Amino acid sequence: MLLFRWLVLFLLLASAISFAFFIGTGQARYRQWGLLILKWTVLAGLAFFGVLILERLA
C-alpha cells in the first residue's frame, strides 16, 4: 500500500516536471509525455481503488 502511494506520488511529480519543461521550452513532446504519464497514473489509481472496493464488498 505504501509502495503504491509513493509510486503514484512520483508519477504525478514526473508529470508536473514534464509540464514545467513544456512551459519552459515550448516543445510539444514534453506536453505529450506529461499527458501520457498522467493518463496512466489515473488509470492505475482507478484500478487500485477498484480492487480495494471489490475486496471490501467480498
Short mmCIF file of C-alpha atoms in Angstrom, two decimals:
data_model
loop_
_atom_site.label_atom_id
_atom_site.label_comp_id
_atom_site.label_asym_id
_atom_site.label_seq_id
_atom_site.Cartn_x
_atom_site.Cartn_y
_atom_site.Cartn_z
CA MET A 1 0.00 0.00 0.00
CA LEU A 2 2.76 2.43 0.94
CA LEU A 3 4.74 1.49 -2.15
CA PHE A 4 1.75 2.26 -4.36
CA ARG A 5 1.30 5.67 -2.73
CA TRP A 6 4.94 6.57 -3.34
CA LEU A 7 4.74 5.31 -6.91
CA VAL A 8 1.69 7.48 -7.63
CA LEU A 9 3.36 10.46 -5.97
CA PHE A 10 6.49 10.09 -8.09
CA LEU A 11 4.47 9.62 -11.28
CA LEU A 12 2.47 12.77 -10.55
CA LEU A 13 5.70 14.63 -9.82
CA ALA A 14 7.18 13.40 -13.11
CA SER A 15 4.10 14.60 -14.94
CA ALA A 16 4.34 18.03 -13.28
CA ILE A 17 8.03 18.30 -14.18
CA SER A 18 7.23 17.38 -17.76
CA PHE A 19 4.57 20.11 -17.93
CA ALA A 20 7.07 22.58 -16.43
CA PHE A 21 9.56 21.67 -19.17
CA PHE A 22 6.81 22.22 -21.74
CA ILE A 23 6.09 25.68 -20.34
CA GLY A 24 9.80 26.50 -20.24
CA THR A 25 10.78 25.23 -23.67
CA GLY A 26 7.54 25.19 -25.66
CA GLN A 27 8.36 21.77 -27.10
CA ALA A 28 5.24 19.68 -27.59
CA ARG A 29 6.96 16.39 -26.74
CA TYR A 30 7.11 17.35 -23.05
CA ARG A 31 3.36 18.01 -23.02
CA GLN A 32 2.73 14.65 -24.68
CA TRP A 33 4.90 12.87 -22.12
CA GLY A 34 3.17 14.69 -19.27
CA LEU A 35 -0.28 13.75 -20.53
CA LEU A 36 0.77 10.14 -21.10
CA ILE A 37 2.22 9.80 -17.59
CA LEU A 38 -0.83 11.48 -16.08
CA LYS A 39 -3.24 9.22 -18.00
CA TRP A 40 -1.56 6.02 -16.88
CA THR A 41 -1.29 7.27 -13.30
CA VAL A 42 -5.02 7.97 -13.17
CA LEU A 43 -5.85 4.60 -14.73
CA ALA A 44 -3.61 2.77 -12.27
CA GLY A 45 -5.19 4.65 -9.38
CA LEU A 46 -8.70 3.80 -10.54
CA ALA A 47 -7.76 0.13 -10.90
CA PHE A 48 -6.19 0.11 -7.44
CA PHE A 49 -9.22 1.66 -5.79
CA GLY A 50 -11.50 -0.66 -7.76
CA VAL A 51 -9.65 -3.63 -6.30
CA LEU A 52 -9.98 -2.14 -2.81
CA ILE A 53 -13.73 -1.64 -3.27
CA LEU A 54 -14.21 -5.19 -4.58
CA GLU A 55 -12.16 -6.55 -1.69
CA ARG A 56 -14.32 -4.63 0.76
CA LEU A 57 -17.53 -6.00 -0.80
CA ALA A 58 -16.36 -9.61 -0.72
#
